[in-house]
PDB file of C-alpha atoms in Angstrom:
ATOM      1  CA  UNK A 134       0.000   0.000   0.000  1.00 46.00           C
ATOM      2  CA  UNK A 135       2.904   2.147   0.512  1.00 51.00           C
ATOM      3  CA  UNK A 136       2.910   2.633   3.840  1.00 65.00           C
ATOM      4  CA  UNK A 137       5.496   3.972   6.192  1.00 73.00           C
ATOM      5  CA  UNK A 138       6.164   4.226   9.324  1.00 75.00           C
ATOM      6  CA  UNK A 139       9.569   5.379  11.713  1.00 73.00           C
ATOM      7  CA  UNK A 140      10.298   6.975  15.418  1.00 71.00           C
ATOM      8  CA  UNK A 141       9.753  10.774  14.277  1.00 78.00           C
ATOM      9  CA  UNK A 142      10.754  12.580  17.846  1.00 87.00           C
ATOM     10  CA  UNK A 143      10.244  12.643  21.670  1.00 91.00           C
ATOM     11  CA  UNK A 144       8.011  14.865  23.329  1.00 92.00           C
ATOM     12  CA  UNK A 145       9.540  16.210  26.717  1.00 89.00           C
ATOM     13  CA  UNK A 146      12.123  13.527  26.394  1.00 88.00           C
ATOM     14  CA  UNK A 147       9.991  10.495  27.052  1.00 92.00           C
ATOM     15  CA  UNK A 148       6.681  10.797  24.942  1.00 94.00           C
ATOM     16  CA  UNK A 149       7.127   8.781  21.362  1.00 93.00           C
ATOM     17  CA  UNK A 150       6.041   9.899  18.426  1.00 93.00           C
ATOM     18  CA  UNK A 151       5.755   7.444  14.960  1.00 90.00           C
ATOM     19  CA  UNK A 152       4.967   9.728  11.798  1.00 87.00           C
ATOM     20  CA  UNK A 153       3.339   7.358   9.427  1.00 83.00           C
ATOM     21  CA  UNK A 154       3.644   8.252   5.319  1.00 76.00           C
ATOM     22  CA  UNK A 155       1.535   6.820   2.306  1.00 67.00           C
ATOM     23  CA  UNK A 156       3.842   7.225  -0.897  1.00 61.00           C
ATOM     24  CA  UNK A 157       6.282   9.911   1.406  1.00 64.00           C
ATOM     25  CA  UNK A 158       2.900  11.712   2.002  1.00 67.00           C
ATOM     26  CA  UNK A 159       2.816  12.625   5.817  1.00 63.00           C
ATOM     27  CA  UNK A 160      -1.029  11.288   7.049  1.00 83.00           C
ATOM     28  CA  UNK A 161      -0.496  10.837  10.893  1.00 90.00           C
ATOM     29  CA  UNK A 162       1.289  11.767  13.617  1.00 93.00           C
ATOM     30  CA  UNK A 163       1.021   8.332  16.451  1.00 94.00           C
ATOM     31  CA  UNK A 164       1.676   9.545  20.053  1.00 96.00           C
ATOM     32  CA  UNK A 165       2.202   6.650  21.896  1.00 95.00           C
ATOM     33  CA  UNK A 166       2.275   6.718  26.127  1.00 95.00           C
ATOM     34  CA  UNK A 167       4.237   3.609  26.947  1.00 95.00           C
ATOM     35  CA  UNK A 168       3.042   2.522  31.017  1.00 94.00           C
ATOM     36  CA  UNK A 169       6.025   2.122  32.148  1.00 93.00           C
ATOM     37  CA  UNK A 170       7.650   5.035  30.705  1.00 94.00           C
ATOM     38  CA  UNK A 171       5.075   6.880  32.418  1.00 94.00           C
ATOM     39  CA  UNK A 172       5.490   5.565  36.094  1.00 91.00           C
ATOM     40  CA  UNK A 173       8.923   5.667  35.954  1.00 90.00           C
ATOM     41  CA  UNK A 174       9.471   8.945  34.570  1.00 90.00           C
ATOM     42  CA  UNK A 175       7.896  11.558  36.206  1.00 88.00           C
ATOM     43  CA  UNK A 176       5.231  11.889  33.008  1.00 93.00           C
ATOM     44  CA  UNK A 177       2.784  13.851  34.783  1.00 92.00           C
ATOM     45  CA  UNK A 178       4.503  16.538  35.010  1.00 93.00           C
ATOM     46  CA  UNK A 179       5.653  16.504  31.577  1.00 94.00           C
ATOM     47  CA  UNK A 180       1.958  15.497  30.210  1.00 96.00           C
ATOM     48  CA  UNK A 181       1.067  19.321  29.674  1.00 95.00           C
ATOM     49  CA  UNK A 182       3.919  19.743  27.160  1.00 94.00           C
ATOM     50  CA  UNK A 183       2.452  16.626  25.422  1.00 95.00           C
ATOM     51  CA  UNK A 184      -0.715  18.207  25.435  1.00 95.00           C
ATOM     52  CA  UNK A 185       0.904  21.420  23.601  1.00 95.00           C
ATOM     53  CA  UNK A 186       2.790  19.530  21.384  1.00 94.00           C
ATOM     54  CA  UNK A 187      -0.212  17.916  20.084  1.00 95.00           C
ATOM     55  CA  UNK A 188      -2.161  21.292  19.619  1.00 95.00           C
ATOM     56  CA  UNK A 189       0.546  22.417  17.960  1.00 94.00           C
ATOM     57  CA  UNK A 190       1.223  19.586  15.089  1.00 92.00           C
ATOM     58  CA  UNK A 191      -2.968  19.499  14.647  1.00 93.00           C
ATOM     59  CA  UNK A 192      -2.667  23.739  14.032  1.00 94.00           C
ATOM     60  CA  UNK A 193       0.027  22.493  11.494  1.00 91.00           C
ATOM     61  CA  UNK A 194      -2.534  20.474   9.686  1.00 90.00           C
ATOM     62  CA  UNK A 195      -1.600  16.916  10.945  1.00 90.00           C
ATOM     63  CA  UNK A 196      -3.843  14.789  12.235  1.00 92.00           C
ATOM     64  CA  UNK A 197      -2.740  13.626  15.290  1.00 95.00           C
ATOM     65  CA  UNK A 198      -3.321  10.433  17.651  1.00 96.00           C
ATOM     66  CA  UNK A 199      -2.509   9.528  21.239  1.00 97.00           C
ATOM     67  CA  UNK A 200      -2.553   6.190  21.761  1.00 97.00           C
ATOM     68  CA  UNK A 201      -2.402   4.975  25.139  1.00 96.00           C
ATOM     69  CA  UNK A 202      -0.686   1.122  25.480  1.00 96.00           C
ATOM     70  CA  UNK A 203      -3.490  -0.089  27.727  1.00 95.00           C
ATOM     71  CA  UNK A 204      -6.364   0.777  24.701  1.00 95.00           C
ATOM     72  CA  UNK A 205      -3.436  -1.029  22.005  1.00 95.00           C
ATOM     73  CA  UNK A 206      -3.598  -4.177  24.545  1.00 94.00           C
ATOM     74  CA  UNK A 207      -6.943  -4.287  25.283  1.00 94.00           C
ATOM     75  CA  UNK A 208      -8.886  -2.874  22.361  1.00 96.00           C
ATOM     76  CA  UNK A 209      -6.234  -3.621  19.568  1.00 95.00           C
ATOM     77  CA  UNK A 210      -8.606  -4.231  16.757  1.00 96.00           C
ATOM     78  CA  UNK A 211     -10.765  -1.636  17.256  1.00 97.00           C
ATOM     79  CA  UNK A 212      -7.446   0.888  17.792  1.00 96.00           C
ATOM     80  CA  UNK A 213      -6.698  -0.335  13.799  1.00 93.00           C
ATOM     81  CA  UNK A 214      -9.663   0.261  12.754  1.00 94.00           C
ATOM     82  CA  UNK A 215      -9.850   3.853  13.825  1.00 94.00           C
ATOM     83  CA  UNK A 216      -6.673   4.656  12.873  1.00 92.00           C
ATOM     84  CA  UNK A 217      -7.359   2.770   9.455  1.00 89.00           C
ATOM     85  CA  UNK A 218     -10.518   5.292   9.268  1.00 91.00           C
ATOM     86  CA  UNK A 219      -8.222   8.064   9.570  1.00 90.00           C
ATOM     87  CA  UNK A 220      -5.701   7.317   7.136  1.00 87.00           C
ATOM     88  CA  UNK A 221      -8.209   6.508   4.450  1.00 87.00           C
ATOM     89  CA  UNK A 222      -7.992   2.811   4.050  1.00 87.00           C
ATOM     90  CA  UNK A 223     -11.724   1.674   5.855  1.00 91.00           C
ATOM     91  CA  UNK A 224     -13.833  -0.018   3.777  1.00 94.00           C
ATOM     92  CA  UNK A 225     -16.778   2.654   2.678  1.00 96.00           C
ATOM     93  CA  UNK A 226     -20.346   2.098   2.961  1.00 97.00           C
ATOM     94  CA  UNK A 227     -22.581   4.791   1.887  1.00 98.00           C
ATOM     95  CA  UNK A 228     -25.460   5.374   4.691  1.00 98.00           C
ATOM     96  CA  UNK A 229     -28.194   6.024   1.653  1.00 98.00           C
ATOM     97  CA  UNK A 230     -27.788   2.276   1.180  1.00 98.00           C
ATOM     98  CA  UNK A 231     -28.875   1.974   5.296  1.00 98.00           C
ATOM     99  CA  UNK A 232     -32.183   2.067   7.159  1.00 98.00           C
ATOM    100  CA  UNK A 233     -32.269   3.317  10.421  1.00 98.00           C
ATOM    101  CA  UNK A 234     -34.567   2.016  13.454  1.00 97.00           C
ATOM    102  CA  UNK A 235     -34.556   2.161  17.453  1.00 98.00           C
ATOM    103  CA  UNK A 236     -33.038  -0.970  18.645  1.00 98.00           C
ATOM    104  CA  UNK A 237     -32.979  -2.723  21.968  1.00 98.00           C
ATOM    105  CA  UNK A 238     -30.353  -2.145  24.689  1.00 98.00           C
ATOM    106  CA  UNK A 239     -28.565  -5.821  24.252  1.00 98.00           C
ATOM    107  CA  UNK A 240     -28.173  -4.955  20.843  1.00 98.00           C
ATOM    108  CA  UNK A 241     -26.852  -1.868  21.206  1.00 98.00           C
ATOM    109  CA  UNK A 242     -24.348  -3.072  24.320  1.00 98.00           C
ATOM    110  CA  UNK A 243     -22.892  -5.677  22.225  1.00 98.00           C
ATOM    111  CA  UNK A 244     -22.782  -3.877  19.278  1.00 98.00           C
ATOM    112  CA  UNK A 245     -20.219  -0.993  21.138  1.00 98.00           C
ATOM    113  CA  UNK A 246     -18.196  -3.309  23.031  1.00 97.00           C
ATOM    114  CA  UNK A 247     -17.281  -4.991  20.110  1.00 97.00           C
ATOM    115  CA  UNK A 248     -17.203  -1.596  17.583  1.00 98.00           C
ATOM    116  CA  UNK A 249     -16.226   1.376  20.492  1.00 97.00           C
ATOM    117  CA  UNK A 250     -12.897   2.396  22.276  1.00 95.00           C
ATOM    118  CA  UNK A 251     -14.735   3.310  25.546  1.00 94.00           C
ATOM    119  CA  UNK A 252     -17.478   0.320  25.064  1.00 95.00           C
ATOM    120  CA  UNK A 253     -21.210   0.933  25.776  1.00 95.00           C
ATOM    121  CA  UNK A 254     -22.810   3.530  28.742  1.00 96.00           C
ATOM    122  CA  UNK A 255     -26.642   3.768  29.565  1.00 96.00           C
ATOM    123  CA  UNK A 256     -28.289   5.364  27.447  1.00 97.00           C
ATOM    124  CA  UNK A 257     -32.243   6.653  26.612  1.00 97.00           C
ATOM    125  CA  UNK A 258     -32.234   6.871  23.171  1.00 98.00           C
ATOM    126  CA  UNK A 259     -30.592   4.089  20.914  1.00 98.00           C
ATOM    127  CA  UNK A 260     -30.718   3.812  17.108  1.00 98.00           C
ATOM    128  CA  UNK A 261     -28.628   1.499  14.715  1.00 98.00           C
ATOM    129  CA  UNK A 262     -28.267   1.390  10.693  1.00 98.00           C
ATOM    130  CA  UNK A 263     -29.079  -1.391   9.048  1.00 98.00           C
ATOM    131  CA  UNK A 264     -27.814  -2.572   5.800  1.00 98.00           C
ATOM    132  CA  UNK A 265     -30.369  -4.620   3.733  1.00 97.00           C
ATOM    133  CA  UNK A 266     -29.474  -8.000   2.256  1.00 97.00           C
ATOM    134  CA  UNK A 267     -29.825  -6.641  -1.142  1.00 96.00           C
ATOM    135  CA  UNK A 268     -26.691  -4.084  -0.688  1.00 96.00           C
ATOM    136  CA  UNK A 269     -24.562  -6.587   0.487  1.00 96.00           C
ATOM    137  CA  UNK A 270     -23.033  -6.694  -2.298  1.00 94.00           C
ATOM    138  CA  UNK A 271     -20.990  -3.445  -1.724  1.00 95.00           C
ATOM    139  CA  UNK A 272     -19.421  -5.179   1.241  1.00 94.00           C
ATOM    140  CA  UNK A 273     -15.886  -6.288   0.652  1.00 89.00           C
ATOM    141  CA  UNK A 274     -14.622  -9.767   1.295  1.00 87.00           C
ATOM    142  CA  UNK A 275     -13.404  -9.394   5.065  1.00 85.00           C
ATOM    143  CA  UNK A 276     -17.621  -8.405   5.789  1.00 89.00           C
ATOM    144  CA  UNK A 277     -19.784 -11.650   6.181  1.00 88.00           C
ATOM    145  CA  UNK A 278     -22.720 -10.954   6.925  1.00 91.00           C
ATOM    146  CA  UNK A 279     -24.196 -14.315   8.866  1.00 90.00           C
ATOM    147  CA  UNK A 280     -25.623 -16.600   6.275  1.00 91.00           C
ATOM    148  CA  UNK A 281     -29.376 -16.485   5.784  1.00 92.00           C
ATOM    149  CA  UNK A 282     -29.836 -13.115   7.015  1.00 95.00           C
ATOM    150  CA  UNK A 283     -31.941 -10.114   5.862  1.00 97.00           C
ATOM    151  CA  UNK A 284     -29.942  -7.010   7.423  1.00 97.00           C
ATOM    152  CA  UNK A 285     -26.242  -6.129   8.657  1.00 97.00           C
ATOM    153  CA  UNK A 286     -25.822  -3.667  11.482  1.00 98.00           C
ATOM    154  CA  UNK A 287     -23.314  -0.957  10.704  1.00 98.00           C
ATOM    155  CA  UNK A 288     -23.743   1.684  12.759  1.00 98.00           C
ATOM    156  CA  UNK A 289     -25.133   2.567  16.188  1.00 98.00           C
ATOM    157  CA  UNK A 290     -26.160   6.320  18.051  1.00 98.00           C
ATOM    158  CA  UNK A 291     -26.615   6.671  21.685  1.00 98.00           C
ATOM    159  CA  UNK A 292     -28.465   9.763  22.943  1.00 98.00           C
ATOM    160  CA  UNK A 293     -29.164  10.594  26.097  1.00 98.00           C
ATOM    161  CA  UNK A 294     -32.593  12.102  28.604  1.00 96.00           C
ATOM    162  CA  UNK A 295     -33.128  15.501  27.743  1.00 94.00           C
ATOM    163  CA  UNK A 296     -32.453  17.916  30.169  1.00 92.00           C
ATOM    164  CA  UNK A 297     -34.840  21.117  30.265  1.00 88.00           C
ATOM    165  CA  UNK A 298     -33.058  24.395  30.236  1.00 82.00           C
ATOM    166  CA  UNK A 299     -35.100  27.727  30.714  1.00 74.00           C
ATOM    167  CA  UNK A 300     -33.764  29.621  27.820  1.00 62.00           C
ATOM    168  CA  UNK A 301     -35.081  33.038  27.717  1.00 65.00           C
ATOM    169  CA  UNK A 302     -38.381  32.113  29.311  1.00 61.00           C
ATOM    170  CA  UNK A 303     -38.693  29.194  26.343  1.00 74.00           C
ATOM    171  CA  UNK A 304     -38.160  25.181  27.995  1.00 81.00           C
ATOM    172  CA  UNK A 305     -35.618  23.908  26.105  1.00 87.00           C
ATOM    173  CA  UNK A 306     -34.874  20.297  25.258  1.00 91.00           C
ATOM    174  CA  UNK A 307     -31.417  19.133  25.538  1.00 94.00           C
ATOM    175  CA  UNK A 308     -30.104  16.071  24.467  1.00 97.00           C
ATOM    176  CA  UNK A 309     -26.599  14.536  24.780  1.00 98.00           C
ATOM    177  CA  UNK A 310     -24.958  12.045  21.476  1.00 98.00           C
ATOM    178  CA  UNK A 311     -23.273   9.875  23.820  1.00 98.00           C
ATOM    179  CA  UNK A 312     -21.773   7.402  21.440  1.00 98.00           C
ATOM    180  CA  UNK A 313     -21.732   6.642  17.679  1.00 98.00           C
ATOM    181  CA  UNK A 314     -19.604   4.000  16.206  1.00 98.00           C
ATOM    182  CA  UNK A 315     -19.691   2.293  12.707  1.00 97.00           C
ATOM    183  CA  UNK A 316     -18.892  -1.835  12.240  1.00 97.00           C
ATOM    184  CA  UNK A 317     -15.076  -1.983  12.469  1.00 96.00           C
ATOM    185  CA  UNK A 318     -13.108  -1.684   9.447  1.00 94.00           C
ATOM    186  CA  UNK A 319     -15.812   0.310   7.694  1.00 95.00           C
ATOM    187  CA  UNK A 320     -16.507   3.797   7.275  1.00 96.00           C
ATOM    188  CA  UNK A 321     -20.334   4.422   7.086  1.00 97.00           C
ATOM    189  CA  UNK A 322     -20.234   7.588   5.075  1.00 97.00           C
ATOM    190  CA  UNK A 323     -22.518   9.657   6.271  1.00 97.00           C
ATOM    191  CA  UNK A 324     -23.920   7.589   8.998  1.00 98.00           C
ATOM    192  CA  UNK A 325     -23.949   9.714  11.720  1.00 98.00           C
ATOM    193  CA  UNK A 326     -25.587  12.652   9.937  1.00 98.00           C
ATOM    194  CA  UNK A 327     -28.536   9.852   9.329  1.00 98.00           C
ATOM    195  CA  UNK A 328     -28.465   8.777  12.732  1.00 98.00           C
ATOM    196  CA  UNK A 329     -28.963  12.569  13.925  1.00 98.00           C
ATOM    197  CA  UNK A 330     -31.532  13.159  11.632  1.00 98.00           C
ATOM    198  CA  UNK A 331     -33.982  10.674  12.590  1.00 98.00           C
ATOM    199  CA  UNK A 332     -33.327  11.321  16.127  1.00 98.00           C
ATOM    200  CA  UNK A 333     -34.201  15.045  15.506  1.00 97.00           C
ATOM    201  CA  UNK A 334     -37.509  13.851  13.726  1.00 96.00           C
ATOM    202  CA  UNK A 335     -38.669  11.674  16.146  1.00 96.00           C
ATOM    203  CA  UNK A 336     -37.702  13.537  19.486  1.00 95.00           C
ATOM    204  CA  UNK A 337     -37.414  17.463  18.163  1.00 93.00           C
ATOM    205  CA  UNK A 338     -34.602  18.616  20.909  1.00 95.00           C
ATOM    206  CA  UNK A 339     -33.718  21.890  21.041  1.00 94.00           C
ATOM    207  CA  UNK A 340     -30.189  21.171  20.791  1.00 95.00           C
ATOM    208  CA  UNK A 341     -27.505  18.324  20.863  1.00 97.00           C
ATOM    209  CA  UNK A 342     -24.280  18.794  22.546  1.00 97.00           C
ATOM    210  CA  UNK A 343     -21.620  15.694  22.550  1.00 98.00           C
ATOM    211  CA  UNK A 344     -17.747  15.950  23.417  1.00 97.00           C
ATOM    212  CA  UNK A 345     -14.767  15.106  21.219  1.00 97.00           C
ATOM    213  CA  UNK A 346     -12.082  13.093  22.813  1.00 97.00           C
ATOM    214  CA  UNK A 347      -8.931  15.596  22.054  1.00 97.00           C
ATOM    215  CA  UNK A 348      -6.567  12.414  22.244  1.00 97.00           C
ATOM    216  CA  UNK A 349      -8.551  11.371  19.183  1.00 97.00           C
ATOM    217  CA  UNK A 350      -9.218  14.237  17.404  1.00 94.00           C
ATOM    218  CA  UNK A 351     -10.189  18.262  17.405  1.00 94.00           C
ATOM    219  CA  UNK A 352     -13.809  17.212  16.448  1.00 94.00           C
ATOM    220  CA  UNK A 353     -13.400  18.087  12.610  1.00 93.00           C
ATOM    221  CA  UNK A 354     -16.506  15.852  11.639  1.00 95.00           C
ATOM    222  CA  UNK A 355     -18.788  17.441  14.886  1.00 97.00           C
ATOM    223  CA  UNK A 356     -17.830  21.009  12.658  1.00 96.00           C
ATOM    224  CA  UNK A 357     -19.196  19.535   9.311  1.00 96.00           C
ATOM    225  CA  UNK A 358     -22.359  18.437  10.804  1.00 97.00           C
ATOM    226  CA  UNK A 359     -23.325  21.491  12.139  1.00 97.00           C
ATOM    227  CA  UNK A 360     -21.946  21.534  15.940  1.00 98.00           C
ATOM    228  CA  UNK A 361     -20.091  24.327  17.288  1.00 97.00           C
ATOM    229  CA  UNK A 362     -17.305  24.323  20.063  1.00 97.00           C
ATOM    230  CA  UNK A 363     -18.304  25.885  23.147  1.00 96.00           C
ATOM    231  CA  UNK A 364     -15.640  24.623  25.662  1.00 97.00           C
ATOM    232  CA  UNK A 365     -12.789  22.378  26.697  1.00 95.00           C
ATOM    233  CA  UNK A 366     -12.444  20.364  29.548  1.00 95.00           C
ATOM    234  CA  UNK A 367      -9.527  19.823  31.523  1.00 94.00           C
ATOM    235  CA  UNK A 368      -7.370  16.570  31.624  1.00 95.00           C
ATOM    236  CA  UNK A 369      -9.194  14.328  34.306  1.00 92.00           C
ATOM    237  CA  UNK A 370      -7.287  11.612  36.375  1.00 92.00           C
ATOM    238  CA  UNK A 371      -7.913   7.780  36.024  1.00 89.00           C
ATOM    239  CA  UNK A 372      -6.146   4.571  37.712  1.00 92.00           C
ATOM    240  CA  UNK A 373      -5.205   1.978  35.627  1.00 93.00           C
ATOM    241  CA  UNK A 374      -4.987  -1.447  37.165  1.00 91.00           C
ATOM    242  CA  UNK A 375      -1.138  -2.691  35.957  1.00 88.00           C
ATOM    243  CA  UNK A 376      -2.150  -6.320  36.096  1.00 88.00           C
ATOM    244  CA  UNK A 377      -5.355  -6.367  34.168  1.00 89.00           C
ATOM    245  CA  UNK A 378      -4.686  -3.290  32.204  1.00 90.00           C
ATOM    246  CA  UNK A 379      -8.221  -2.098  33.192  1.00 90.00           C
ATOM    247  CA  UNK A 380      -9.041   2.021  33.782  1.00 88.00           C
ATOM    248  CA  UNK A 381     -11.650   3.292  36.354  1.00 83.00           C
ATOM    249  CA  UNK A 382     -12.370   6.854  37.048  1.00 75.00           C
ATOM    250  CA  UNK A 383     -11.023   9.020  40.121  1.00 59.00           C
ATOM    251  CA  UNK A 384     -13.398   7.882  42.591  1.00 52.00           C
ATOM    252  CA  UNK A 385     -13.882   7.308  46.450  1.00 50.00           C
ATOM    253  CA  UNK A 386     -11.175   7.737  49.113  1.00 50.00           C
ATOM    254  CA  UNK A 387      -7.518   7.385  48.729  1.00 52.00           C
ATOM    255  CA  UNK A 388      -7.648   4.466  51.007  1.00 49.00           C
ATOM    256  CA  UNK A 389      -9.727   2.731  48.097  1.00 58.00           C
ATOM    257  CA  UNK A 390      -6.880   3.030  45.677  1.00 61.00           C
ATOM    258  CA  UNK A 391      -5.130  -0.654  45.411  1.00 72.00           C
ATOM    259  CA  UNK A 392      -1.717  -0.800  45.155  1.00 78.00           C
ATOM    260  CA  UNK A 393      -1.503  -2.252  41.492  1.00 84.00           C
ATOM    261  CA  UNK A 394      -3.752   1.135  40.810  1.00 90.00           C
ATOM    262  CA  UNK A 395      -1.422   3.649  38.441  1.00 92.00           C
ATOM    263  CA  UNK A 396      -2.631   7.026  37.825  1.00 92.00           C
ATOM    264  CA  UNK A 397      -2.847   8.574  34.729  1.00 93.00           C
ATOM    265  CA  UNK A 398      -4.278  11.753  32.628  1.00 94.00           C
ATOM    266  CA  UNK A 399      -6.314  11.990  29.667  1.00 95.00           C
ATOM    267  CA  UNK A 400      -6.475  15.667  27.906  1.00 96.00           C
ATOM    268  CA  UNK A 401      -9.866  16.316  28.076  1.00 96.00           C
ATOM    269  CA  UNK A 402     -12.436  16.776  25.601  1.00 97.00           C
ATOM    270  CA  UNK A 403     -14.143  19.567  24.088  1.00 97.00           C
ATOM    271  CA  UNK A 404     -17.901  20.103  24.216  1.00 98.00           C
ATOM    272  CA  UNK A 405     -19.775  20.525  20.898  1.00 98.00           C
ATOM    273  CA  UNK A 406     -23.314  21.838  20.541  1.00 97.00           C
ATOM    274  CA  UNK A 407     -25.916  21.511  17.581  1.00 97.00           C
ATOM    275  CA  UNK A 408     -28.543  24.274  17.687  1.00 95.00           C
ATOM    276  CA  UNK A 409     -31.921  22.316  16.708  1.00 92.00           C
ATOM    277  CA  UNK A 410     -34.655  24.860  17.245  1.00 76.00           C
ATOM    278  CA  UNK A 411     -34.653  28.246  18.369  1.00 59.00           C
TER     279      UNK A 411
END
């Protein structure tokens, strides 16, 4: 395929960074945060200059990844997939092909932990794409669809409760995206934008706010489909268990943290909102 990829730099001495080329074309800058690079040196202290470093490639124009080793060991197929998304080399299916439906929470669960980094959350609202038997023929040869059946699902959205905001003496009906994933190895063009429209149909919120992970991107498709940045969280603290390579949040009493527990950062995310109705 004429692919590429080398050791590029450190950041702050210990972070690594992989630049990966397609025909000496630069696609992708790969942060990676190696564990035990991290509790050995110091790397929370140097995790802000990481933080800038990556700001300051993606102002270059580089899309940029931080890849932590716990998601690579865990999650490794998924990881590829994403960053096979990014690059260009997913498989494409286009979402007029789809139908879209409400489906149950076990499908949705199983459908995420298999197709999403951070796995499936509860959620209100769930809807999935569905690609009819007769289309399957614009699947490529890694896709089989289980034999004898109708429909393939390629694509889920999670939404949220709304929230009701008194917005200049008008309710309004706030609703969060809380996950969206496609089948792994594809790229469902234009599958989320179908997804949001048929939730906006059937619910009519007055807006839609979701959060980009900025380890994962600056939220370049959230832009496209209409969402506008309104803020940016700060890094939050999580434990990773070193044996099972497991994360939990910051919770509890220090007492509570176990001693295979190591703390880490992520960079935050920054909070998107689509204006529905005014």
């Amino acid at each position: 395929m004429g692919f590429e990829c080398r050791e590029a730099q450190k950041i702050a001495g210990i972070f690594t960074v992989f630049h990966i080329f397609k025909n000496n074309q630069n696609r992708l800058a790969l942060v990676l945060i190696d564990l035990d690079v991290w509790a050995n040196e110091n790397a929370v202290d140097k995790w802000p200059a990481c933080i800038q470093h990556v700001q300051h490639v993606r102002d270059s124009g580089l899309t940029t990844v931080v890849l932590w080793e716990d998601f690579w060991l865990n999650k490794k197929e998924i990881v590829r997939s994403r960053l096979s998304a990014i690059l260009g080399l997913a498989h494409k299916i286009p979402a007029r092909l789809t139908k879209v439906r409400r489906i149950d929470k076990e499908t949705t669960d199983r459908f995420l932990a298999e197709n999403h980094l951070n796995g499936p959350v509860s959620a209100k609202y769930k809807y999935g794409l569905y690609l009819p038997a007769s289309y399957y023929r614009v699947l490529n040869e890694m896709l089989t669809p289980e034999i004898g059946s109708t429909e393939m699902l390629v694509a889920v959205a999670t939404f949220s409760y709304p929230r009701i905001f008194n917005k200049e003496t008008n309710p309004l009906r706030s609703h969060e995206l809380i996950r969206f994933a496609s089948l792994r190895d594809c790229n469902v063009v234009g599958g989320l934008d179908k997804l949001l429209q048929a939730f906006i149909r059937e619910k009519e919120p007055g807006d839609i706010m979701t959060y980009a992970d900025v380890e994962w991107s600056a939220g370049a498709s959230y832009n496209k489909l209409g969402f506008k940045k309104i803020a940016q969280t700060q890094p939050e603290a999580f434990y990773i268990d070193t044996k099972t390579m497991q994360r939990k949040t910051e919770t509890g009493t220090a007492s509570e943290v176990r001693e295979n527990d190591m703390e880490i950062r992520n960079m935050g995310s920054i909070k998107f909102v689509k204006q529905i109705l005014n």
